[in-house]
Amino acid sequence: MNAPLGLLTTQQFLEEYWQKKPCLIRQAIPGFEPLLDGDDLAGLACEEMAESRLVSGTFEAQDWTLANGPFGESDFAALGDENWTLLVQDVEKHYAPLQALIQQFSFIPQWRLDDLMISFAATGGSVGPHVDQYDVFLLQAEGNRQWQIASSFEPDLLQDCPLNVLKRFQPEQEWVLEPGDMLYLPPNVAHHGVALEPGMTWSIGSRAPSTADLLQGLGEWLAYSEQEGGRYTDPDLKSPERAGEINLEALQDLRKLMLSGINENQKLDNYLAAFMSRFRLAHDPMPPPAAVSPEKLLEELRNGAGLFRNPWTRLCWVESPTGAHLYAAGQSYECSTWLAETLCEWEKPRISAEMLDQASLETLTKMINSGHFLLTHKD
Ligand code: SIN
Ligand code: CO
């Protein structure tokens, strides 16, 4: 599949731009036809499962307001013709055909990609100049939007504002994006998009955990694992000299204890991959109403059933001495590297009954019974 990078090869893009500098790609997807429109997005924003926001205001007036969904029809009826934006996260998970768009970004590892966020803006609509911590591809899907960016900026935020909007913003570059154009931004580049007419920007966002995210997750993981790591011991305890003091030796022992939780490479790698398969996942996959047996699964596959990845399941795998550890929304499975790689082929892995040995069949059965894959039948 061709990457939507215009004349750039993926290697050129990764070497020159990824995490380094912004890149405007005119007609990244020529003739782009969005599968959803503003009304579809508004419909989605009324659903409980969807994470949506309505932002109104302008940078000039600094009169920002923010409301979180789910919304009702009256919320949209109350909006004027100008200066508002509706944003919905994870749209490709709610509307699976859009996963084909995310697949066009396969030159980035799956585990680094987050979601498709769609914003529909009325004329003048904007979320204000701001800075994100993630790489993002801003694909103009409908209407024209002006984007201004600045790599150097004052980080001060507007006080008493419900959004993270920069107090001052001096653009260094600006463009008008038309449908099919795309702007790539690395983290920490200030940007300000203003709709010149009603239209949509589709943001393909990446995810990058912070140290705090990783350590918080590690603590939770240890707490739920059988042994919760070691516990503080002090067989050579001496009576304290000063009331209330934690002495330097005790601090050193505490530090050692804490670091022992992150010293075992293999254990830690398992944790990291499991963590990444859950990080920024808004909903956990639910087990199906009725469990399937391996025999039944084989029969279904022989009868032409297909597999479909639950859109809320993030998958990733790491090689192990015996094959692969495959992680699905925080759960882990042992399997062959072939099965791991094949199941990770985006939303519809091509697996037929003949390809499965007994171990693979059992792993797949477990994954279906945990809700990570759904069986689809031919009509
Ligand atoms: C927007 O679509 O207006 C906001 C997207 C972004 O700035 O990341
Ligand atoms: Co942004």
CSV table of C-alpha atoms and ligand atoms in Angstrom, one decimal:
chain,number,residue,atom,x,y,z
A,1,MET,CA,0.0,0.0,0.0
A,2,ASN,CA,1.4,3.4,-0.9
A,3,ALA,CA,2.2,5.7,2.0
A,4,PRO,CA,0.4,9.1,1.8
A,5,LEU,CA,3.7,10.9,1.6
A,6,GLY,CA,3.5,12.5,-1.9
A,7,LEU,CA,6.9,12.3,-3.6
A,8,LEU,CA,8.7,11.3,-0.4
A,9,THR,CA,9.7,7.7,0.2
A,10,THR,CA,9.0,6.4,3.7
A,11,GLN,CA,12.7,6.2,4.3
A,12,GLN,CA,13.1,9.9,3.3
A,13,PHE,CA,10.2,10.9,5.5
A,14,LEU,CA,11.5,8.9,8.5
A,15,GLU,CA,15.0,10.2,8.2
A,16,GLU,CA,14.3,13.8,7.5
A,17,TYR,CA,11.0,14.6,9.2
A,18,TRP,CA,9.7,12.0,11.7
A,19,GLN,CA,10.2,13.5,15.2
A,20,LYS,CA,12.4,16.2,13.7
A,21,LYS,CA,10.5,18.8,11.7
A,22,PRO,CA,7.1,19.6,10.2
A,23,CYS,CA,6.3,18.5,6.7
A,24,LEU,CA,3.5,19.7,4.4
A,25,ILE,CA,2.4,17.2,1.8
A,26,ARG,CA,0.1,18.6,-0.9
A,27,GLN,CA,-2.3,16.1,-2.2
A,28,ALA,CA,-1.0,13.3,0.1
A,29,ILE,CA,-4.2,11.5,-0.8
A,30,PRO,CA,-5.3,12.9,-4.2
A,31,GLY,CA,-9.1,12.8,-4.7
A,32,PHE,CA,-9.7,12.0,-1.0
A,33,GLU,CA,-13.3,11.3,-0.4
A,34,PRO,CA,-14.2,11.2,3.3
A,35,LEU,CA,-16.4,8.2,4.3
A,36,LEU,CA,-18.0,10.3,7.0
A,37,ASP,CA,-19.4,13.8,7.0
A,38,GLY,CA,-20.2,16.4,9.7
A,39,ASP,CA,-23.7,14.9,10.4
A,40,ASP,CA,-22.2,11.5,10.9
A,41,LEU,CA,-19.7,12.9,13.3
A,42,ALA,CA,-22.4,14.8,15.2
A,43,GLY,CA,-24.4,11.5,15.4
A,44,LEU,CA,-21.3,9.7,16.8
A,45,ALA,CA,-20.8,12.5,19.3
A,46,CYS,CA,-24.3,11.7,20.7
A,47,GLU,CA,-23.2,8.2,21.7
A,48,GLU,CA,-22.2,7.2,25.2
A,49,MET,CA,-19.2,5.2,24.0
A,50,ALA,CA,-17.7,8.0,22.0
A,51,GLU,CA,-15.3,10.6,23.5
A,52,SER,CA,-16.3,14.0,22.1
A,53,ARG,CA,-15.8,17.7,22.7
A,54,LEU,CA,-17.3,20.9,21.5
A,55,VAL,CA,-15.0,23.9,21.5
A,56,SER,CA,-16.1,27.4,20.7
A,57,GLY,CA,-14.2,30.7,20.7
A,58,THR,CA,-11.5,32.6,18.8
A,59,PHE,CA,-7.9,33.5,19.6
A,60,GLU,CA,-8.7,37.1,19.1
A,61,ALA,CA,-11.6,37.3,21.6
A,62,GLN,CA,-10.0,34.6,23.9
A,63,ASP,CA,-13.6,33.6,24.8
A,64,TRP,CA,-13.0,29.8,24.7
A,65,THR,CA,-15.6,27.4,26.0
A,66,LEU,CA,-15.4,23.6,26.2
A,67,ALA,CA,-18.2,21.0,26.6
A,68,ASN,CA,-17.7,17.3,26.8
A,69,GLY,CA,-20.1,14.8,25.1
A,70,PRO,CA,-22.2,12.8,24.8
A,71,PHE,CA,-24.3,15.5,23.2
A,72,GLY,CA,-27.9,15.8,22.3
A,73,GLU,CA,-29.5,17.3,19.2
A,74,SER,CA,-30.3,20.5,21.1
A,75,ASP,CA,-26.6,21.1,21.8
A,76,PHE,CA,-26.0,21.3,18.0
A,77,ALA,CA,-29.1,23.3,17.4
A,78,ALA,CA,-27.8,25.9,19.8
A,79,LEU,CA,-24.6,26.5,17.9
A,80,GLY,CA,-24.3,29.5,15.5
A,81,ASP,CA,-22.8,29.4,12.1
A,82,GLU,CA,-19.3,30.4,13.2
A,83,ASN,CA,-16.4,29.7,15.6
A,84,TRP,CA,-17.0,26.3,16.9
A,85,THR,CA,-15.4,22.9,16.4
A,86,LEU,CA,-16.7,19.4,17.2
A,87,LEU,CA,-14.0,16.8,17.9
A,88,VAL,CA,-14.4,13.0,18.3
A,89,GLN,CA,-11.6,10.6,19.3
A,90,ASP,CA,-11.1,7.0,18.2
A,91,VAL,CA,-13.4,7.3,15.2
A,92,GLU,CA,-11.8,4.4,13.3
A,93,LYS,CA,-12.8,2.2,16.3
A,94,HIS,CA,-16.4,3.2,16.1
A,95,TYR,CA,-16.5,3.0,12.3
A,96,ALA,CA,-14.3,0.1,11.3
A,97,PRO,CA,-14.1,0.9,7.5
A,98,LEU,CA,-11.9,3.9,8.5
A,99,GLN,CA,-9.2,1.5,9.7
A,100,ALA,CA,-8.2,1.3,6.0
A,101,LEU,CA,-7.0,4.9,6.4
A,102,ILE,CA,-4.9,4.1,9.4
A,103,GLN,CA,-3.4,1.2,7.5
A,104,GLN,CA,-1.9,3.7,5.1
A,105,PHE,CA,0.3,4.8,7.9
A,106,SER,CA,1.9,1.3,8.3
A,107,PHE,CA,5.3,2.8,7.8
A,108,ILE,CA,5.0,3.7,11.5
A,109,PRO,CA,4.8,0.6,13.9
A,110,GLN,CA,1.2,-0.2,14.9
A,111,TRP,CA,2.0,0.2,18.6
A,112,ARG,CA,3.1,3.8,18.0
A,113,LEU,CA,-0.2,4.8,16.4
A,114,ASP,CA,-3.1,6.0,18.5
A,115,ASP,CA,-6.3,6.8,16.7
A,116,LEU,CA,-8.1,8.8,14.1
A,117,MET,CA,-9.6,12.0,15.7
A,118,ILE,CA,-12.0,13.9,13.5
A,119,SER,CA,-12.8,17.6,13.9
A,120,PHE,CA,-15.6,19.3,12.1
A,121,ALA,CA,-15.3,23.0,12.3
A,122,ALA,CA,-17.7,25.8,11.3
A,123,THR,CA,-16.2,28.8,9.6
A,124,GLY,CA,-13.7,30.4,12.1
A,125,GLY,CA,-13.7,27.3,14.2
A,126,SER,CA,-10.5,26.6,16.0
A,127,VAL,CA,-9.2,25.0,19.2
A,128,GLY,CA,-6.6,27.8,19.6
A,129,PRO,CA,-2.9,27.7,19.2
A,130,HIS,CA,-1.5,24.9,21.3
A,131,VAL,CA,1.2,22.3,21.6
A,132,ASP,CA,0.8,18.5,21.5
A,133,GLN,CA,3.1,15.9,23.0
A,134,TYR,CA,2.6,13.5,20.1
A,135,ASP,CA,3.4,13.3,16.4
A,136,VAL,CA,0.3,13.9,14.4
A,137,PHE,CA,-0.7,13.8,10.7
A,138,LEU,CA,-3.3,16.4,10.0
A,139,LEU,CA,-5.2,15.3,6.9
A,140,GLN,CA,-7.6,17.9,5.5
A,141,ALA,CA,-10.7,16.0,4.6
A,142,GLU,CA,-13.2,18.6,3.6
A,143,GLY,CA,-13.2,22.4,3.2
A,144,ASN,CA,-10.2,24.7,3.6
A,145,ARG,CA,-8.4,25.2,6.8
A,146,GLN,CA,-5.6,27.6,7.6
A,147,TRP,CA,-2.7,26.2,9.6
A,148,GLN,CA,-0.1,28.3,11.3
A,149,ILE,CA,2.9,26.7,13.1
A,150,ALA,CA,5.8,27.8,15.2
A,151,SER,CA,8.8,25.7,16.4
A,152,SER,CA,9.9,28.5,18.8
A,153,PHE,CA,7.2,29.8,21.1
A,154,GLU,CA,6.5,31.1,24.6
A,155,PRO,CA,5.1,28.2,26.5
A,156,ASP,CA,2.8,30.3,28.8
A,157,LEU,CA,-0.8,29.2,28.7
A,158,LEU,CA,-3.9,31.3,28.8
A,159,GLN,CA,-5.1,31.5,32.4
A,160,ASP,CA,-8.6,30.5,33.4
A,161,CYS,CA,-9.2,28.8,30.1
A,162,PRO,CA,-10.7,25.3,29.8
A,163,LEU,CA,-8.3,24.5,27.0
A,164,ASN,CA,-4.5,24.4,26.8
A,165,VAL,CA,-4.2,27.5,24.6
A,166,LEU,CA,-1.0,29.4,24.3
A,167,LYS,CA,-1.2,33.0,25.7
A,168,ARG,CA,0.9,34.4,22.8
A,169,PHE,CA,1.5,32.9,19.4
A,170,GLN,CA,3.7,34.2,16.6
A,171,PRO,CA,3.4,32.0,13.5
A,172,GLU,CA,6.6,31.2,11.6
A,173,GLN,CA,4.9,29.5,8.7
A,174,GLU,CA,1.3,29.2,7.4
A,175,TRP,CA,-0.6,27.4,4.8
A,176,VAL,CA,-4.1,26.8,3.6
A,177,LEU,CA,-4.8,23.1,3.5
A,178,GLU,CA,-7.3,21.9,0.9
A,179,PRO,CA,-8.9,18.4,0.8
A,180,GLY,CA,-6.3,15.7,0.3
A,181,ASP,CA,-3.4,17.9,1.7
A,182,MET,CA,-1.7,16.7,4.9
A,183,LEU,CA,0.5,18.4,7.5
A,184,TYR,CA,2.8,16.3,9.6
A,185,LEU,CA,3.9,17.8,13.0
A,186,PRO,CA,6.4,16.3,15.4
A,187,PRO,CA,5.7,16.8,19.1
A,188,ASN,CA,6.3,20.3,20.6
A,189,VAL,CA,5.5,22.4,17.5
A,190,ALA,CA,2.9,25.0,18.3
A,191,HIS,CA,0.0,25.0,15.8
A,192,HIS,CA,-3.2,26.8,15.2
A,193,GLY,CA,-5.8,25.6,12.7
A,194,VAL,CA,-8.7,27.9,11.7
A,195,ALA,CA,-11.5,26.8,9.4
A,196,LEU,CA,-11.9,29.2,6.4
A,197,GLU,CA,-15.2,27.4,5.7
A,198,PRO,CA,-17.1,24.5,7.2
A,199,GLY,CA,-15.0,21.4,7.0
A,200,MET,CA,-13.1,18.5,8.6
A,201,THR,CA,-9.6,17.7,9.6
A,202,TRP,CA,-8.8,14.1,10.3
A,203,SER,CA,-5.9,13.7,12.7
A,204,ILE,CA,-3.9,10.4,12.7
A,205,GLY,CA,-2.3,10.6,16.1
A,206,SER,CA,0.6,8.7,17.6
A,207,ARG,CA,1.2,7.7,21.2
A,208,ALA,CA,4.3,7.9,23.3
A,209,PRO,CA,4.2,7.0,26.9
A,210,SER,CA,5.9,9.3,29.5
A,211,THR,CA,8.2,8.0,32.2
A,212,ALA,CA,5.3,8.6,34.6
A,213,ASP,CA,2.9,6.6,32.5
A,214,LEU,CA,5.3,3.6,32.4
A,215,LEU,CA,6.2,3.7,36.1
A,216,GLN,CA,2.5,4.1,37.1
A,217,GLY,CA,1.6,1.2,34.9
A,218,LEU,CA,4.5,-0.9,36.3
A,219,GLY,CA,3.3,-0.2,39.9
A,220,GLU,CA,-0.2,-1.4,39.0
A,221,TRP,CA,1.1,-4.4,37.1
A,222,LEU,CA,3.3,-5.5,40.1
A,223,ALA,CA,0.5,-4.9,42.5
A,224,TYR,CA,-1.8,-7.3,40.5
A,225,SER,CA,0.9,-9.8,39.8
A,226,GLU,CA,1.2,-12.7,42.2
A,227,GLN,CA,4.2,-11.5,44.2
A,228,GLU,CA,3.9,-7.7,43.9
A,229,GLY,CA,7.8,-7.6,43.8
A,230,GLY,CA,9.9,-7.9,47.0
A,231,ARG,CA,9.1,-6.1,50.2
A,232,TYR,CA,11.3,-3.9,52.4
A,233,THR,CA,13.4,-5.9,54.9
A,234,ASP,CA,15.9,-4.7,57.6
A,235,PRO,CA,17.4,-7.7,59.5
A,236,ASP,CA,20.3,-5.4,60.7
A,237,LEU,CA,18.0,-2.7,62.1
A,238,LYS,CA,19.5,-0.3,64.6
A,239,SER,CA,17.5,1.9,67.0
A,240,PRO,CA,17.0,5.3,65.5
A,241,GLU,CA,19.2,8.2,66.6
A,242,ARG,CA,16.8,11.0,65.6
A,243,ALA,CA,13.1,10.8,65.8
A,244,GLY,CA,11.3,10.6,62.5
A,245,GLU,CA,14.4,10.3,60.3
A,246,ILE,CA,14.7,7.9,57.4
A,247,ASN,CA,18.5,7.4,57.4
A,248,LEU,CA,20.6,7.2,54.2
A,249,GLU,CA,21.1,3.4,54.5
A,250,ALA,CA,17.3,2.9,54.6
A,251,LEU,CA,16.8,5.2,51.6
A,252,GLN,CA,19.5,3.2,49.7
A,253,ASP,CA,17.7,0.0,50.5
A,254,LEU,CA,14.3,1.4,49.4
A,255,ARG,CA,15.9,2.6,46.2
A,256,LYS,CA,17.4,-0.8,45.6
A,257,LEU,CA,14.0,-2.4,46.2
A,258,MET,CA,12.3,-0.1,43.8
A,259,LEU,CA,14.9,-0.6,41.1
A,260,SER,CA,14.8,-4.4,41.6
A,261,GLY,CA,11.3,-4.1,40.1
A,262,ILE,CA,12.8,-2.8,36.9
A,263,ASN,CA,16.0,-4.8,36.8
A,264,GLU,CA,14.8,-8.1,35.3
A,265,ASN,CA,14.9,-7.5,31.6
A,266,GLN,CA,12.6,-10.3,30.5
A,267,LYS,CA,10.0,-9.5,33.1
A,268,LEU,CA,10.2,-5.9,32.3
A,269,ASP,CA,9.9,-6.4,28.5
A,270,ASN,CA,6.8,-8.5,29.1
A,271,TYR,CA,5.3,-5.7,31.2
A,272,LEU,CA,6.2,-3.0,28.6
A,273,ALA,CA,4.6,-4.9,25.7
A,274,ALA,CA,1.5,-5.6,27.8
A,275,PHE,CA,1.4,-2.0,28.8
A,276,MET,CA,1.6,-0.8,25.2
A,277,SER,CA,-1.2,-3.1,24.2
A,278,ARG,CA,-3.5,-1.2,26.7
A,279,PHE,CA,-2.1,2.3,26.8
A,280,ARG,CA,-4.7,5.0,25.8
A,281,LEU,CA,-7.4,2.3,25.2
A,282,ALA,CA,-10.7,3.9,26.1
A,283,HIS,CA,-12.7,0.7,26.3
A,284,ASP,CA,-11.7,-2.9,27.2
A,285,PRO,CA,-12.9,-5.6,24.7
A,286,MET,CA,-15.8,-7.6,26.2
A,287,PRO,CA,-16.0,-11.4,26.0
A,288,PRO,CA,-18.6,-12.7,23.5
A,289,PRO,CA,-22.0,-13.8,25.0
A,290,ALA,CA,-21.2,-17.5,24.2
A,291,ALA,CA,-17.8,-19.1,24.2
A,292,VAL,CA,-16.6,-21.1,21.2
A,293,SER,CA,-14.7,-24.4,21.3
A,294,PRO,CA,-11.6,-25.1,19.2
A,295,GLU,CA,-13.6,-27.7,17.3
A,296,LYS,CA,-16.4,-25.3,16.6
A,297,LEU,CA,-13.9,-22.6,15.5
A,298,LEU,CA,-12.3,-25.0,13.1
A,299,GLU,CA,-15.7,-25.9,11.7
A,300,GLU,CA,-16.6,-22.3,11.3
A,301,LEU,CA,-13.4,-21.4,9.5
A,302,ARG,CA,-13.9,-24.4,7.2
A,303,ASN,CA,-17.4,-23.1,6.4
A,304,GLY,CA,-15.8,-19.8,5.3
A,305,ALA,CA,-16.0,-17.7,8.4
A,306,GLY,CA,-13.5,-14.9,8.7
A,307,LEU,CA,-11.8,-13.2,11.6
A,308,PHE,CA,-12.2,-9.5,12.5
A,309,ARG,CA,-10.1,-7.8,15.1
A,310,ASN,CA,-12.2,-6.1,17.8
A,311,PRO,CA,-11.4,-2.4,17.1
A,312,TRP,CA,-10.8,-1.9,20.8
A,313,THR,CA,-8.1,-4.6,20.9
A,314,ARG,CA,-4.6,-3.3,20.5
A,315,LEU,CA,-2.2,-6.0,19.5
A,316,CYS,CA,1.6,-6.2,19.7
A,317,TRP,CA,4.1,-9.0,20.1
A,318,VAL,CA,7.7,-9.7,21.1
A,319,GLU,CA,9.8,-12.6,20.1
A,320,SER,CA,10.4,-15.2,22.8
A,321,PRO,CA,12.8,-18.2,23.0
A,322,THR,CA,10.0,-20.5,22.0
A,323,GLY,CA,8.1,-18.2,19.5
A,324,ALA,CA,6.2,-15.1,20.5
A,325,HIS,CA,4.5,-13.4,23.4
A,326,LEU,CA,1.4,-11.8,21.8
A,327,TYR,CA,-0.3,-9.1,23.8
A,328,ALA,CA,-3.9,-8.1,23.3
A,329,ALA,CA,-5.3,-5.2,25.3
A,330,GLY,CA,-3.1,-6.1,28.3
A,331,GLN,CA,-3.6,-9.9,28.1
A,332,SER,CA,-0.8,-12.2,27.0
A,333,TYR,CA,-0.7,-15.3,24.8
A,334,GLU,CA,2.1,-17.7,23.9
A,335,CYS,CA,2.2,-18.5,20.2
A,336,SER,CA,4.4,-18.9,17.1
A,337,THR,CA,5.8,-15.8,15.4
A,338,TRP,CA,3.8,-16.8,12.4
A,339,LEU,CA,0.5,-16.6,14.3
A,340,ALA,CA,1.5,-13.4,16.1
A,341,GLU,CA,2.4,-11.6,12.8
A,342,THR,CA,-0.6,-12.9,10.9
A,343,LEU,CA,-3.1,-11.9,13.6
A,344,CYS,CA,-1.5,-8.4,13.6
A,345,GLU,CA,-2.4,-7.9,9.9
A,346,TRP,CA,-4.7,-5.1,10.8
A,347,GLU,CA,-8.4,-5.8,11.2
A,348,LYS,CA,-9.0,-8.9,9.0
A,349,PRO,CA,-6.2,-11.4,9.4
A,350,ARG,CA,-6.3,-14.0,6.6
A,351,ILE,CA,-6.3,-17.3,8.5
A,352,SER,CA,-7.9,-20.4,7.2
A,353,ALA,CA,-8.5,-23.8,9.0
A,354,GLU,CA,-5.6,-25.5,7.1
A,355,MET,CA,-3.1,-23.0,8.4
A,356,LEU,CA,-3.7,-23.8,12.1
A,357,ASP,CA,-1.9,-26.4,14.1
A,358,GLN,CA,-3.4,-27.5,17.5
A,359,ALA,CA,-1.5,-24.9,19.5
A,360,SER,CA,-2.4,-22.0,17.2
A,361,LEU,CA,-6.1,-23.2,17.2
A,362,GLU,CA,-6.2,-23.1,21.0
A,363,THR,CA,-4.6,-19.7,21.2
A,364,LEU,CA,-7.0,-18.3,18.7
A,365,THR,CA,-9.9,-19.8,20.5
A,366,LYS,CA,-8.8,-18.2,23.8
A,367,MET,CA,-8.5,-14.8,22.0
A,368,ILE,CA,-11.9,-15.1,20.5
A,369,ASN,CA,-13.4,-16.0,23.9
A,370,SER,CA,-11.8,-12.9,25.4
A,371,GLY,CA,-13.4,-10.8,22.7
A,372,HIS,CA,-10.2,-9.8,20.8
A,373,PHE,CA,-11.4,-11.3,17.6
A,374,LEU,CA,-15.0,-11.7,16.2
A,375,LEU,CA,-16.0,-14.4,13.8
A,376,THR,CA,-17.7,-13.1,10.7
A,377,HIS,CA,-19.8,-15.2,8.4
A,378,LYS,CA,-20.3,-14.9,4.7
A,379,ASP,CA,-23.8,-13.7,3.8
B,1,SIN,C1,-8.2,20.3,15.0
B,1,SIN,O1,-8.5,19.4,14.3
B,1,SIN,O2,-8.7,21.4,14.9
B,1,SIN,C2,-7.3,20.1,16.1
B,1,SIN,C3,-6.3,19.1,15.8
B,1,SIN,C4,-5.0,19.4,16.5
B,1,SIN,O3,-4.6,20.5,16.6
B,1,SIN,O4,-4.2,18.5,16.9
B,2,CO,CO,-3.0,19.8,18.1
